[in-house]
Amino acid sequence: MPHDLPHWSTVYHYFRQWQKEGVWEKAVQALVRRDREREGRPASPSALVMDSQSVKTTEKGGPGETMGRKRSKGESARS
């Protein structure tokens, strides 16, 4: 860390405290609203687009899927 900043433990303490209190999330939301308004758009989006790349999941997938494909009728989970 640069020498003109407080000791790393002090910086980390405040970082974690602000993280727990949601300060970072509120700051990001405020900046997004301000940027949208600056561009002449509503402060909050009116729609959301979500695709499979946006949704977190496990590596194995959900029930009924193996290796990225759905099981066919009669195919066991261990096939």
mmCIF file with all atom_site columns, C-alpha atoms in Angstrom:
data_model
loop_
_atom_site.group_PDB
_atom_site.id
_atom_site.type_symbol
_atom_site.label_atom_id
_atom_site.label_alt_id
_atom_site.label_comp_id
_atom_site.label_asym_id
_atom_site.label_entity_id
_atom_site.label_seq_id
_atom_site.pdbx_PDB_ins_code
_atom_site.Cartn_x
_atom_site.Cartn_y
_atom_site.Cartn_z
_atom_site.occupancy
_atom_site.B_iso_or_equiv
_atom_site.pdbx_formal_charge
_atom_site.auth_seq_id
_atom_site.auth_comp_id
_atom_site.auth_asym_id
_atom_site.auth_atom_id
_atom_site.pdbx_PDB_model_num
ATOM 1  C CA . MET A 1 1  ? 0.000   0.000   0.000   1.00 0.00 ? 1  MET A CA 1
ATOM 2  C CA . PRO A 1 2  ? 1.176   3.563   -0.567  1.00 0.00 ? 2  PRO A CA 1
ATOM 3  C CA . HIS A 1 3  ? 2.990   5.024   2.425   1.00 0.00 ? 3  HIS A CA 1
ATOM 4  C CA . ASP A 1 4  ? 0.663   8.035   2.654   1.00 0.00 ? 4  ASP A CA 1
ATOM 5  C CA . LEU A 1 5  ? -2.271  5.786   3.647   1.00 0.00 ? 5  LEU A CA 1
ATOM 6  C CA . PRO A 1 6  ? -2.929  4.469   7.153   1.00 0.00 ? 6  PRO A CA 1
ATOM 7  C CA . HIS A 1 7  ? -1.655  1.034   8.204   1.00 0.00 ? 7  HIS A CA 1
ATOM 8  C CA . TRP A 1 8  ? -3.175  -1.784  6.110   1.00 0.00 ? 8  TRP A CA 1
ATOM 9  C CA . SER A 1 9  ? -5.101  -3.183  9.079   1.00 0.00 ? 9  SER A CA 1
ATOM 10 C CA . THR A 1 10 ? -6.852  0.162   9.614   1.00 0.00 ? 10 THR A CA 1
ATOM 11 C CA . VAL A 1 11 ? -7.769  0.403   5.932   1.00 0.00 ? 11 VAL A CA 1
ATOM 12 C CA . TYR A 1 12 ? -8.983  -3.199  5.917   1.00 0.00 ? 12 TYR A CA 1
ATOM 13 C CA . HIS A 1 13 ? -11.054 -2.616  9.083   1.00 0.00 ? 13 HIS A CA 1
ATOM 14 C CA . TYR A 1 14 ? -12.959 0.240   7.449   1.00 0.00 ? 14 TYR A CA 1
ATOM 15 C CA . PHE A 1 15 ? -13.281 -1.637  4.155   1.00 0.00 ? 15 PHE A CA 1
ATOM 16 C CA . ARG A 1 16 ? -14.896 -4.642  5.921   1.00 0.00 ? 16 ARG A CA 1
ATOM 17 C CA . GLN A 1 17 ? -17.104 -2.403  8.070   1.00 0.00 ? 17 GLN A CA 1
ATOM 18 C CA . TRP A 1 18 ? -18.386 -0.523  5.034   1.00 0.00 ? 18 TRP A CA 1
ATOM 19 C CA . GLN A 1 19 ? -18.844 -3.804  3.171   1.00 0.00 ? 19 GLN A CA 1
ATOM 20 C CA . LYS A 1 20 ? -20.976 -5.230  6.011   1.00 0.00 ? 20 LYS A CA 1
ATOM 21 C CA . GLU A 1 21 ? -23.031 -2.009  6.201   1.00 0.00 ? 21 GLU A CA 1
ATOM 22 C CA . GLY A 1 22 ? -23.667 -2.002  2.450   1.00 0.00 ? 22 GLY A CA 1
ATOM 23 C CA . VAL A 1 23 ? -21.836 1.268   1.821   1.00 0.00 ? 23 VAL A CA 1
ATOM 24 C CA . TRP A 1 24 ? -20.124 -0.035  -1.341  1.00 0.00 ? 24 TRP A CA 1
ATOM 25 C CA . GLU A 1 25 ? -23.392 -1.363  -2.824  1.00 0.00 ? 25 GLU A CA 1
ATOM 26 C CA . LYS A 1 26 ? -25.171 1.942   -2.089  1.00 0.00 ? 26 LYS A CA 1
ATOM 27 C CA . ALA A 1 27 ? -22.310 3.892   -3.688  1.00 0.00 ? 27 ALA A CA 1
ATOM 28 C CA . VAL A 1 28 ? -22.415 1.743   -6.844  1.00 0.00 ? 28 VAL A CA 1
ATOM 29 C CA . GLN A 1 29 ? -26.203 2.095   -7.078  1.00 0.00 ? 29 GLN A CA 1
ATOM 30 C CA . ALA A 1 30 ? -25.967 5.881   -6.703  1.00 0.00 ? 30 ALA A CA 1
ATOM 31 C CA . LEU A 1 31 ? -23.296 6.084   -9.412  1.00 0.00 ? 31 LEU A CA 1
ATOM 32 C CA . VAL A 1 32 ? -25.366 3.920   -11.786 1.00 0.00 ? 32 VAL A CA 1
ATOM 33 C CA . ARG A 1 33 ? -28.468 6.095   -11.208 1.00 0.00 ? 33 ARG A CA 1
ATOM 34 C CA . ARG A 1 34 ? -26.447 9.271   -11.784 1.00 0.00 ? 34 ARG A CA 1
ATOM 35 C CA . ASP A 1 35 ? -24.887 7.882   -14.968 1.00 0.00 ? 35 ASP A CA 1
ATOM 36 C CA . ARG A 1 36 ? -28.266 6.766   -16.346 1.00 0.00 ? 36 ARG A CA 1
ATOM 37 C CA . GLU A 1 37 ? -29.789 10.197  -15.662 1.00 0.00 ? 37 GLU A CA 1
ATOM 38 C CA . ARG A 1 38 ? -26.780 11.924  -17.260 1.00 0.00 ? 38 ARG A CA 1
ATOM 39 C CA . GLU A 1 39 ? -27.475 9.870   -20.398 1.00 0.00 ? 39 GLU A CA 1
ATOM 40 C CA . GLY A 1 40 ? -31.120 10.974  -20.361 1.00 0.00 ? 40 GLY A CA 1
ATOM 41 C CA . ARG A 1 41 ? -32.479 7.600   -19.261 1.00 0.00 ? 41 ARG A CA 1
ATOM 42 C CA . PRO A 1 42 ? -34.675 6.806   -16.247 1.00 0.00 ? 42 PRO A CA 1
ATOM 43 C CA . ALA A 1 43 ? -32.684 6.367   -13.020 1.00 0.00 ? 43 ALA A CA 1
ATOM 44 C CA . SER A 1 44 ? -33.912 2.785   -12.648 1.00 0.00 ? 44 SER A CA 1
ATOM 45 C CA . PRO A 1 45 ? -34.127 0.337   -15.544 1.00 0.00 ? 45 PRO A CA 1
ATOM 46 C CA . SER A 1 46 ? -37.617 -0.777  -16.544 1.00 0.00 ? 46 SER A CA 1
ATOM 47 C CA . ALA A 1 47 ? -36.548 -4.241  -17.730 1.00 0.00 ? 47 ALA A CA 1
ATOM 48 C CA . LEU A 1 48 ? -34.003 -6.926  -16.971 1.00 0.00 ? 48 LEU A CA 1
ATOM 49 C CA . VAL A 1 49 ? -32.382 -9.376  -19.356 1.00 0.00 ? 49 VAL A CA 1
ATOM 50 C CA . MET A 1 50 ? -30.868 -12.507 -17.870 1.00 0.00 ? 50 MET A CA 1
ATOM 51 C CA . ASP A 1 51 ? -29.194 -15.353 -19.703 1.00 0.00 ? 51 ASP A CA 1
ATOM 52 C CA . SER A 1 52 ? -27.477 -18.537 -18.606 1.00 0.00 ? 52 SER A CA 1
ATOM 53 C CA . GLN A 1 53 ? -24.168 -16.705 -18.327 1.00 0.00 ? 53 GLN A CA 1
ATOM 54 C CA . SER A 1 54 ? -25.710 -14.369 -15.727 1.00 0.00 ? 54 SER A CA 1
ATOM 55 C CA . VAL A 1 55 ? -27.082 -17.067 -13.425 1.00 0.00 ? 55 VAL A CA 1
ATOM 56 C CA . LYS A 1 56 ? -24.662 -18.758 -11.071 1.00 0.00 ? 56 LYS A CA 1
ATOM 57 C CA . THR A 1 57 ? -25.048 -22.504 -10.734 1.00 0.00 ? 57 THR A CA 1
ATOM 58 C CA . THR A 1 58 ? -22.992 -25.511 -9.770  1.00 0.00 ? 58 THR A CA 1
ATOM 59 C CA . GLU A 1 59 ? -20.580 -27.138 -12.195 1.00 0.00 ? 59 GLU A CA 1
ATOM 60 C CA . LYS A 1 60 ? -22.714 -30.292 -12.328 1.00 0.00 ? 60 LYS A CA 1
ATOM 61 C CA . GLY A 1 61 ? -25.952 -28.513 -13.206 1.00 0.00 ? 61 GLY A CA 1
ATOM 62 C CA . GLY A 1 62 ? -29.363 -29.134 -11.760 1.00 0.00 ? 62 GLY A CA 1
ATOM 63 C CA . PRO A 1 63 ? -31.429 -32.297 -11.376 1.00 0.00 ? 63 PRO A CA 1
ATOM 64 C CA . GLY A 1 64 ? -32.137 -34.083 -14.624 1.00 0.00 ? 64 GLY A CA 1
ATOM 65 C CA . GLU A 1 65 ? -29.062 -32.807 -16.425 1.00 0.00 ? 65 GLU A CA 1
ATOM 66 C CA . THR A 1 66 ? -25.820 -34.590 -17.209 1.00 0.00 ? 66 THR A CA 1
ATOM 67 C CA . MET A 1 67 ? -22.913 -33.024 -19.039 1.00 0.00 ? 67 MET A CA 1
ATOM 68 C CA . GLY A 1 68 ? -25.030 -30.112 -20.255 1.00 0.00 ? 68 GLY A CA 1
ATOM 69 C CA . ARG A 1 69 ? -27.872 -32.187 -21.682 1.00 0.00 ? 69 ARG A CA 1
ATOM 70 C CA . LYS A 1 70 ? -31.169 -33.397 -20.273 1.00 0.00 ? 70 LYS A CA 1
ATOM 71 C CA . ARG A 1 71 ? -31.586 -37.103 -19.597 1.00 0.00 ? 71 ARG A CA 1
ATOM 72 C CA . SER A 1 72 ? -33.957 -38.969 -21.824 1.00 0.00 ? 72 SER A CA 1
ATOM 73 C CA . LYS A 1 73 ? -36.758 -41.107 -20.444 1.00 0.00 ? 73 LYS A CA 1
ATOM 74 C CA . GLY A 1 74 ? -35.404 -44.275 -18.905 1.00 0.00 ? 74 GLY A CA 1
ATOM 75 C CA . GLU A 1 75 ? -31.816 -42.995 -18.701 1.00 0.00 ? 75 GLU A CA 1
ATOM 76 C CA . SER A 1 76 ? -30.507 -43.321 -15.160 1.00 0.00 ? 76 SER A CA 1
ATOM 77 C CA . ALA A 1 77 ? -28.640 -40.597 -13.318 1.00 0.00 ? 77 ALA A CA 1
ATOM 78 C CA . ARG A 1 78 ? -25.466 -42.723 -13.337 1.00 0.00 ? 78 ARG A CA 1
ATOM 79 C CA . SER A 1 79 ? -25.393 -43.384 -17.110 1.00 0.00 ? 79 SER A CA 1
#
